mmCIF file with all atom_site columns, C-alpha atoms in Angstrom:
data_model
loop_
_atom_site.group_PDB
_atom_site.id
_atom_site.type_symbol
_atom_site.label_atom_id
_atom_site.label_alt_id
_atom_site.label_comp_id
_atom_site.label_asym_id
_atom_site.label_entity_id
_atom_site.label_seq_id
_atom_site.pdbx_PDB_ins_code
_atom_site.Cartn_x
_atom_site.Cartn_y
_atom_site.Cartn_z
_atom_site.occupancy
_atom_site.B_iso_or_equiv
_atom_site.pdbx_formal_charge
_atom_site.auth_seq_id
_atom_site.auth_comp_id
_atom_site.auth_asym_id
_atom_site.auth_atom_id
_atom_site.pdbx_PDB_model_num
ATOM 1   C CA . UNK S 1 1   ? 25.944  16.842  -11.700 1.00 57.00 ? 1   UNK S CA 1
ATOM 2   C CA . UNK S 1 2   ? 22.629  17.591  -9.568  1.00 58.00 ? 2   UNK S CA 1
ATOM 3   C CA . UNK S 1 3   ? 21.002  15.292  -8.739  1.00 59.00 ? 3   UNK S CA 1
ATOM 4   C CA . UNK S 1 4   ? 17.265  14.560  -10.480 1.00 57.00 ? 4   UNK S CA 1
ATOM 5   C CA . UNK S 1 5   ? 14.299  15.145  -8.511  1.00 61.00 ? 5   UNK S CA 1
ATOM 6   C CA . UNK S 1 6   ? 11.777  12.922  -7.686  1.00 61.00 ? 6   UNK S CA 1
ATOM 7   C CA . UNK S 1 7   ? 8.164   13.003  -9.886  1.00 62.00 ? 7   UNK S CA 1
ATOM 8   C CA . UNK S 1 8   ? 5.334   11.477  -9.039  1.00 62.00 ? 8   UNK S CA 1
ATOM 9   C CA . UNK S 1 9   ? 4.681   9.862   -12.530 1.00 67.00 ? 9   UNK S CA 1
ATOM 10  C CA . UNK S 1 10  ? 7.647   7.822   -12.273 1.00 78.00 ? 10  UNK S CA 1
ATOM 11  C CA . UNK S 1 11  ? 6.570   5.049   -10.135 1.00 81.00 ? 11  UNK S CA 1
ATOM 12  C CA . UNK S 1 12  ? 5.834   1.639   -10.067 1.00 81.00 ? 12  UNK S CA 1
ATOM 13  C CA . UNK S 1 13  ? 3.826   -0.927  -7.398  1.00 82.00 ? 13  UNK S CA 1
ATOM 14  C CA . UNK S 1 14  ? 4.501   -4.879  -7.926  1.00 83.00 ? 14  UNK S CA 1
ATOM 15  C CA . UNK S 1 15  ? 1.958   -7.174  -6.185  1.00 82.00 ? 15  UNK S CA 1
ATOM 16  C CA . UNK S 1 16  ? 2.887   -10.956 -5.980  1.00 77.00 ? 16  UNK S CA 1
ATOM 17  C CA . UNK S 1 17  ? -0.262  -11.959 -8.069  1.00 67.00 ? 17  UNK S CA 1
ATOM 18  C CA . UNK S 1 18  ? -1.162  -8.943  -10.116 1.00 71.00 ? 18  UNK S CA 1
ATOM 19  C CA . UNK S 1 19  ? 1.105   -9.628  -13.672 1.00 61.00 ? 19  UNK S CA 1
ATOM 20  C CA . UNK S 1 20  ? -0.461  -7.118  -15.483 1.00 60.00 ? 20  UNK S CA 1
ATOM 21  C CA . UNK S 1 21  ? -2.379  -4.559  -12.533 1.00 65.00 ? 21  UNK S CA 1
ATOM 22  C CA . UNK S 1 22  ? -1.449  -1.307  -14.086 1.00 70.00 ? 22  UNK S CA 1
ATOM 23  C CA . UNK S 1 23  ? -1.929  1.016   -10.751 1.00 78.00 ? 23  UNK S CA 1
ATOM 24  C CA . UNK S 1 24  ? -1.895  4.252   -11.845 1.00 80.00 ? 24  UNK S CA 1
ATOM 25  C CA . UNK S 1 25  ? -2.013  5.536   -8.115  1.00 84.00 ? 25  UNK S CA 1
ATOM 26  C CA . UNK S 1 26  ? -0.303  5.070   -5.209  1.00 85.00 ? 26  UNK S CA 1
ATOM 27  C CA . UNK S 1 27  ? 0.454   6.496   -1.869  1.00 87.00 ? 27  UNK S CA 1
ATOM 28  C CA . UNK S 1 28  ? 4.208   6.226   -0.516  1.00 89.00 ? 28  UNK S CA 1
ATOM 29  C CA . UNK S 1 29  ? 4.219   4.730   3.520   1.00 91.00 ? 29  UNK S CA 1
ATOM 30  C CA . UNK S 1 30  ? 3.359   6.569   6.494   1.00 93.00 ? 30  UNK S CA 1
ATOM 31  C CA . UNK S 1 31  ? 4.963   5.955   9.764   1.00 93.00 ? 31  UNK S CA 1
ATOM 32  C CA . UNK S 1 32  ? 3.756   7.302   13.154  1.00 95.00 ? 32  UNK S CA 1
ATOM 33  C CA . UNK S 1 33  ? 5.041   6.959   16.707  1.00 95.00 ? 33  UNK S CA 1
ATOM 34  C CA . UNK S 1 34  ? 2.974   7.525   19.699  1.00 95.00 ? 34  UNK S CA 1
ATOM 35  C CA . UNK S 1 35  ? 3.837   9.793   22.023  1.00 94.00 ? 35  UNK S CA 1
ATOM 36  C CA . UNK S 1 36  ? 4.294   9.022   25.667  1.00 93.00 ? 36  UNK S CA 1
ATOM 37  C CA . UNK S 1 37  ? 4.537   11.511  28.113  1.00 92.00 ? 37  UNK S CA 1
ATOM 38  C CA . UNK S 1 38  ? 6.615   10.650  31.947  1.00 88.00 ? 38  UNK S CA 1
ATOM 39  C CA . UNK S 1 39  ? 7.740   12.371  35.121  1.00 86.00 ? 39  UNK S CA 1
ATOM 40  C CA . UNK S 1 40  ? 10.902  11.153  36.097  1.00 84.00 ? 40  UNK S CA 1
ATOM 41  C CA . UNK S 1 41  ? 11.409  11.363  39.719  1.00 86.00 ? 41  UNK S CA 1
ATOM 42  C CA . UNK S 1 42  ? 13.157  14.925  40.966  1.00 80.00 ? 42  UNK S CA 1
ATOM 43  C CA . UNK S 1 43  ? 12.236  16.246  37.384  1.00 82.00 ? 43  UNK S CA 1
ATOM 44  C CA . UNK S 1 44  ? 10.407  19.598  36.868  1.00 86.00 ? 44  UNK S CA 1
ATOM 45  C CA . UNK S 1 45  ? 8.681   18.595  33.161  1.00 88.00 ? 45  UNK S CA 1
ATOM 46  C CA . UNK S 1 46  ? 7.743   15.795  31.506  1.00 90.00 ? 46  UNK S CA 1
ATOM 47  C CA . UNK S 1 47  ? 9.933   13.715  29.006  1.00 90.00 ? 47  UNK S CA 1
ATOM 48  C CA . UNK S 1 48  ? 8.348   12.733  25.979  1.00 91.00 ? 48  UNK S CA 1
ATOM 49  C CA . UNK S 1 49  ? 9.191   9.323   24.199  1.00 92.00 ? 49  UNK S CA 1
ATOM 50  C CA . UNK S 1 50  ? 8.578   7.244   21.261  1.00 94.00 ? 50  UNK S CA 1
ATOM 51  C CA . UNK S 1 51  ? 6.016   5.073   22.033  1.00 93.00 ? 51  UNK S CA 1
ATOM 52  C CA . UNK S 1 52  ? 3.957   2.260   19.785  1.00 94.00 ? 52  UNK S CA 1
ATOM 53  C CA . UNK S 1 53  ? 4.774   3.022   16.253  1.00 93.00 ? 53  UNK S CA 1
ATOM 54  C CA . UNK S 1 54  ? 1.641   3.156   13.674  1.00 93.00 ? 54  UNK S CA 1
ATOM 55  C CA . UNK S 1 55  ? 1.691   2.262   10.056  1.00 94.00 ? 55  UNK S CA 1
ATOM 56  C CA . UNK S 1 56  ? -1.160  3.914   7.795   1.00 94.00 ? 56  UNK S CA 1
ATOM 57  C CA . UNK S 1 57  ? -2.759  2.339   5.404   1.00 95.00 ? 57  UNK S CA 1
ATOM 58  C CA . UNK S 1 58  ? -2.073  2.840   1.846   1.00 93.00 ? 58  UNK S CA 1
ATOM 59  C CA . UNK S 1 59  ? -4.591  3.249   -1.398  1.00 91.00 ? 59  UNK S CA 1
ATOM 60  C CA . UNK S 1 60  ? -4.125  1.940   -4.886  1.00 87.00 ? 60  UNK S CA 1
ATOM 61  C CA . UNK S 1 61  ? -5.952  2.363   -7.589  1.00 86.00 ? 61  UNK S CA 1
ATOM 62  C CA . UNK S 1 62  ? -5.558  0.720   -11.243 1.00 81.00 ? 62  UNK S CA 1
ATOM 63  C CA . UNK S 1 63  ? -8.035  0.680   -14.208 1.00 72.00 ? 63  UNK S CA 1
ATOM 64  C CA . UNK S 1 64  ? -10.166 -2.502  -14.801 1.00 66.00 ? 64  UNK S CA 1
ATOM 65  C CA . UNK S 1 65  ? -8.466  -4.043  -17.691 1.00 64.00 ? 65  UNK S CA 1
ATOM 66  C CA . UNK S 1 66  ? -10.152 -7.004  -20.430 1.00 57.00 ? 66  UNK S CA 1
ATOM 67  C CA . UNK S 1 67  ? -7.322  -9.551  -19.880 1.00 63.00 ? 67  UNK S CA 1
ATOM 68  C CA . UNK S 1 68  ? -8.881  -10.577 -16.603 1.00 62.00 ? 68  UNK S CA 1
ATOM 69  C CA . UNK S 1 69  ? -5.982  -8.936  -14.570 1.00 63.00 ? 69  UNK S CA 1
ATOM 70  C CA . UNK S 1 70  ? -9.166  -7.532  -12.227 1.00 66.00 ? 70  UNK S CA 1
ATOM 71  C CA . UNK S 1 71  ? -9.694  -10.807 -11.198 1.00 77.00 ? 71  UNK S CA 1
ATOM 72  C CA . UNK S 1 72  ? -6.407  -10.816 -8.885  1.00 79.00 ? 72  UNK S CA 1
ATOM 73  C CA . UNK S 1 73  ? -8.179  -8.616  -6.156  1.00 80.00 ? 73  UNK S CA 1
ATOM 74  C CA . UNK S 1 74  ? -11.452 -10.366 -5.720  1.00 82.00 ? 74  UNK S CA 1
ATOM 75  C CA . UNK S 1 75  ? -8.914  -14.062 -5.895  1.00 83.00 ? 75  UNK S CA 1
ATOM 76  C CA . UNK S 1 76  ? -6.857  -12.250 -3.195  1.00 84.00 ? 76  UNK S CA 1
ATOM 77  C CA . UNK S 1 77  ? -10.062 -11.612 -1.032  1.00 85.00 ? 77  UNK S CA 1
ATOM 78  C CA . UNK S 1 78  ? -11.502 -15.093 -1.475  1.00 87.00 ? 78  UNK S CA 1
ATOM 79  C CA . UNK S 1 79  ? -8.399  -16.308 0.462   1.00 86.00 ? 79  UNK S CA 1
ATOM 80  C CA . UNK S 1 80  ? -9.101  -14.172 3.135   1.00 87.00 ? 80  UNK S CA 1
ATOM 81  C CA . UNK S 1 81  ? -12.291 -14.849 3.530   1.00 89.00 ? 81  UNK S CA 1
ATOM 82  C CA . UNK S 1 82  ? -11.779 -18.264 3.467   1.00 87.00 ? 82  UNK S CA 1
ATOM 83  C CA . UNK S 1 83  ? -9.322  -18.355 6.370   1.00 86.00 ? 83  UNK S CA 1
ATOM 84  C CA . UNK S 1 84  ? -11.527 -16.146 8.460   1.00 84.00 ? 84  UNK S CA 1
ATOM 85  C CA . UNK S 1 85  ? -14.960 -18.647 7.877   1.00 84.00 ? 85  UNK S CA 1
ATOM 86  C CA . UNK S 1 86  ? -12.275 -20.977 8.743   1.00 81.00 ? 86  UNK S CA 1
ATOM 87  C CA . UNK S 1 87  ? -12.345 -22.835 5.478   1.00 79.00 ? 87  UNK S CA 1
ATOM 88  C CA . UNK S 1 88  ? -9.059  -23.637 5.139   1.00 72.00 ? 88  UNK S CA 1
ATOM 89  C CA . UNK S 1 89  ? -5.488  -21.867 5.462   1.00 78.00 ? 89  UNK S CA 1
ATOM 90  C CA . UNK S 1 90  ? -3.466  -19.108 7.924   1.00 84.00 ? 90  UNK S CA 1
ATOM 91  C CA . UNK S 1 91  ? -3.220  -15.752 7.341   1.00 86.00 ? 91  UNK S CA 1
ATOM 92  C CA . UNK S 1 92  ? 0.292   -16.252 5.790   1.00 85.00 ? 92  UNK S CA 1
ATOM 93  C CA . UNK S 1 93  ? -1.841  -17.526 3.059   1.00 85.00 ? 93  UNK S CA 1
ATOM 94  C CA . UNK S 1 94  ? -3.216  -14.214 1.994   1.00 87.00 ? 94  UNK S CA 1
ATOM 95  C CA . UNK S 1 95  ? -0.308  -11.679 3.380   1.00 92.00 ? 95  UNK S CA 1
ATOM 96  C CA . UNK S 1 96  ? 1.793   -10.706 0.496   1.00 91.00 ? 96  UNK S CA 1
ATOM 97  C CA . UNK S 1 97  ? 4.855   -8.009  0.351   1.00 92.00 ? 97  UNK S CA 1
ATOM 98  C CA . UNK S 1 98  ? 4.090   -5.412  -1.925  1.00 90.00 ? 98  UNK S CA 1
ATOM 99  C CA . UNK S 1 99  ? 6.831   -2.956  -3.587  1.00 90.00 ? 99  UNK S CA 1
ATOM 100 C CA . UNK S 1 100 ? 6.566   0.620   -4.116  1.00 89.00 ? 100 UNK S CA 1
ATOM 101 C CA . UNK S 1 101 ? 9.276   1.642   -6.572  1.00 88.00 ? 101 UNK S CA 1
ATOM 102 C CA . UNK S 1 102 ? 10.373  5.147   -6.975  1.00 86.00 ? 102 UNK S CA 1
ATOM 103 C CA . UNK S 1 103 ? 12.492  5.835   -10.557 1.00 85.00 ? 103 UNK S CA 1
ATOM 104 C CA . UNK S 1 104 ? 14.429  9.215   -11.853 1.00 82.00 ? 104 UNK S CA 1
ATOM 105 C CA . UNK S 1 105 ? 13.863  10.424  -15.745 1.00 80.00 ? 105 UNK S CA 1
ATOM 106 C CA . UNK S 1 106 ? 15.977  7.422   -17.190 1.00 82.00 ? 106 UNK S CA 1
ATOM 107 C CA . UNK S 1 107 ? 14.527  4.761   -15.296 1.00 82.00 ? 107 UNK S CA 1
ATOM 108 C CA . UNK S 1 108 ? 16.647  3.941   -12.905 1.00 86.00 ? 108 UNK S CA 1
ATOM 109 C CA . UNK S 1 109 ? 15.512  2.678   -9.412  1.00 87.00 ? 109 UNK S CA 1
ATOM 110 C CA . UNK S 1 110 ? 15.831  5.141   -6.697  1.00 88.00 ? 110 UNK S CA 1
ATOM 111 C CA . UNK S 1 111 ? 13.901  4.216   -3.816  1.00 89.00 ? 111 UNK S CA 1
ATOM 112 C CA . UNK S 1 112 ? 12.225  0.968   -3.016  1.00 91.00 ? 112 UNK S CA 1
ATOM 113 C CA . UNK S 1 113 ? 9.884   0.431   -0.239  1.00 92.00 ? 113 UNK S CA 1
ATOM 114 C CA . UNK S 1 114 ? 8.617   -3.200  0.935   1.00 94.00 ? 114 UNK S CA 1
ATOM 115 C CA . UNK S 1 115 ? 5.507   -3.934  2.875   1.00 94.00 ? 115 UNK S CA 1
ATOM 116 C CA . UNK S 1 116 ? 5.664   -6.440  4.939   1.00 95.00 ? 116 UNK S CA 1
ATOM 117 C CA . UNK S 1 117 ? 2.458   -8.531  5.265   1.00 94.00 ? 117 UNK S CA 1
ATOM 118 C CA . UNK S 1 118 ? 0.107   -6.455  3.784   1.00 93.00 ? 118 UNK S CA 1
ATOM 119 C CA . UNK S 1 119 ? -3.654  -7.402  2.942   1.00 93.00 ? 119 UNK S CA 1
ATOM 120 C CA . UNK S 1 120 ? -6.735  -5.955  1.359   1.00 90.00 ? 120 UNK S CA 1
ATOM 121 C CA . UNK S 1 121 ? -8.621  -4.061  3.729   1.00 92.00 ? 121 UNK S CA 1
ATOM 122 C CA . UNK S 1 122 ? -11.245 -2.216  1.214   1.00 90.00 ? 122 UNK S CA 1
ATOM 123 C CA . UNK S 1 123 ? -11.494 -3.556  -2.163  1.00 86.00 ? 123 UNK S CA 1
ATOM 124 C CA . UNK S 1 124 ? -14.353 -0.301  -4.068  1.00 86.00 ? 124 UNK S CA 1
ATOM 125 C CA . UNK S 1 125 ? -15.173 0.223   -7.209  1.00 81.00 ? 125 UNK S CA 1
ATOM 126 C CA . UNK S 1 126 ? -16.471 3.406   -9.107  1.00 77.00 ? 126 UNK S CA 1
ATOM 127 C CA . UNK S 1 127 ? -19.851 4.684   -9.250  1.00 78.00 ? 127 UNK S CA 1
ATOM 128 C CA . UNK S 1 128 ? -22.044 3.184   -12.395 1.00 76.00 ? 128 UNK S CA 1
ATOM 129 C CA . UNK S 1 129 ? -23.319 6.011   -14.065 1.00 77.00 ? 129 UNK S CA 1
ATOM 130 C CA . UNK S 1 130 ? -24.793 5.493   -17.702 1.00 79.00 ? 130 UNK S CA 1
ATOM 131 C CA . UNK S 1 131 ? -23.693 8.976   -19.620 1.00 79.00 ? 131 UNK S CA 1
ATOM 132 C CA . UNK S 1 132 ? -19.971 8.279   -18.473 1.00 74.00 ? 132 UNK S CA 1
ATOM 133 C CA . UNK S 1 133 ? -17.937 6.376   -20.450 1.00 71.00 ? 133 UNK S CA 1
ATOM 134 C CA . UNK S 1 134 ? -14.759 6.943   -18.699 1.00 71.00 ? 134 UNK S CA 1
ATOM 135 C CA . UNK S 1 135 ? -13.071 3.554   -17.464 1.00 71.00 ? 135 UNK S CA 1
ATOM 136 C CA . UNK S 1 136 ? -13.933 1.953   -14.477 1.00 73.00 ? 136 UNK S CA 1
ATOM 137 C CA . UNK S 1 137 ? -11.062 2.145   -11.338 1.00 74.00 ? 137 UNK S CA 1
ATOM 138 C CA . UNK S 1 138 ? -10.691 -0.298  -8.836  1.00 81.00 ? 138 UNK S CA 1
ATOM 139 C CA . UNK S 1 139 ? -9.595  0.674   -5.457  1.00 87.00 ? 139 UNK S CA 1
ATOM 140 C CA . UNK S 1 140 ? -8.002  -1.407  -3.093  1.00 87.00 ? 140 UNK S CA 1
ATOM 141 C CA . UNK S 1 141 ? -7.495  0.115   0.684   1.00 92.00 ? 141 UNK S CA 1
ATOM 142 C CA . UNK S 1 142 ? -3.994  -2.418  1.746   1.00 92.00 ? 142 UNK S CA 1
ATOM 143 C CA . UNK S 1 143 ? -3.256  -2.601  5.575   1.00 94.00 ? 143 UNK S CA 1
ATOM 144 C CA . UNK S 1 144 ? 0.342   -3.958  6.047   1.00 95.00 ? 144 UNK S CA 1
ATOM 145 C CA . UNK S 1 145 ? 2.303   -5.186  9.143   1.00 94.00 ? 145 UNK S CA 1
ATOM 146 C CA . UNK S 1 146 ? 5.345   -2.801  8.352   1.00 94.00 ? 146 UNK S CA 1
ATOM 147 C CA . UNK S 1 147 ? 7.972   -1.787  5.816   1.00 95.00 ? 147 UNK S CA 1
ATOM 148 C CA . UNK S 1 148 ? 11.395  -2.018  5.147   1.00 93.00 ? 148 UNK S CA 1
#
């Protein structure tokens, strides 16, 4: 039997501290070496390496919901911000791991990505505009340390 393809629709991202977030987008991870170029001694051409690998950061975005679930982002920034006015804490405190799940058509788990360390680098919100009545999305811009 072949197997399913992934869809992008069948996803999920878990947060320690968002128990109701919602994201309805997400970005998988991006990993990216450095190249480093060297002579060796006799040689004719360069060898390229792998050098310093580079982790991008990732965007998710969920809608604002009434159950105060929107409250988990600006919580999650207070603790950094308090470690870096040197209130209080390490930044252990506000690192979490987040999951990005990956599922086929019946729901079952098919790819699982962790990352390692990650904190909010952007936290944005959509424009206010008065003849829109669409629902507001938070944005949240995560830098991590790296995945497994």
């Amino acid at each position: 039997m072949p197997k399913s393809l992934y869809q992008n629709w069948q996803f999920a991202i878990e947060v320690n501290g968002f128990d109701v977030a919602l994201f309805k987008k997400g970005q998988e991870p991006k990993t990216e070496f450095e190249e480093v170029a060297f002579a060796p001694a006799g040689s004719m051409f360069d060898q390229k390496v792998a050098g310093r690998v580079k982790f991008e950061d990732i965007t998710l975005e969920k809608g604002i919901l009434q159950d105060g679930s929107d409250e988990a982002a600006r919580e999650w920034i207070k603790k950094q911000v308090d470690v870096n006015a040197v209130v209080g804490g390490l930044p252990n405190d506000y690192m979490r791991d987040i999951d990005l799940v990956r599922y086929d058509r019946t729901g079952n788990e098919t790819r699982r990505w962790t990352l390692h360390g990650a904190w909010i680098k952007v936290l944005e919100y959509d424009e206010l505009e008065g003849a829109n009545t669409d629902n507001t999305i938070e944005k949240l811009a995560i830098c991590f340390q790296y995945w497994t």
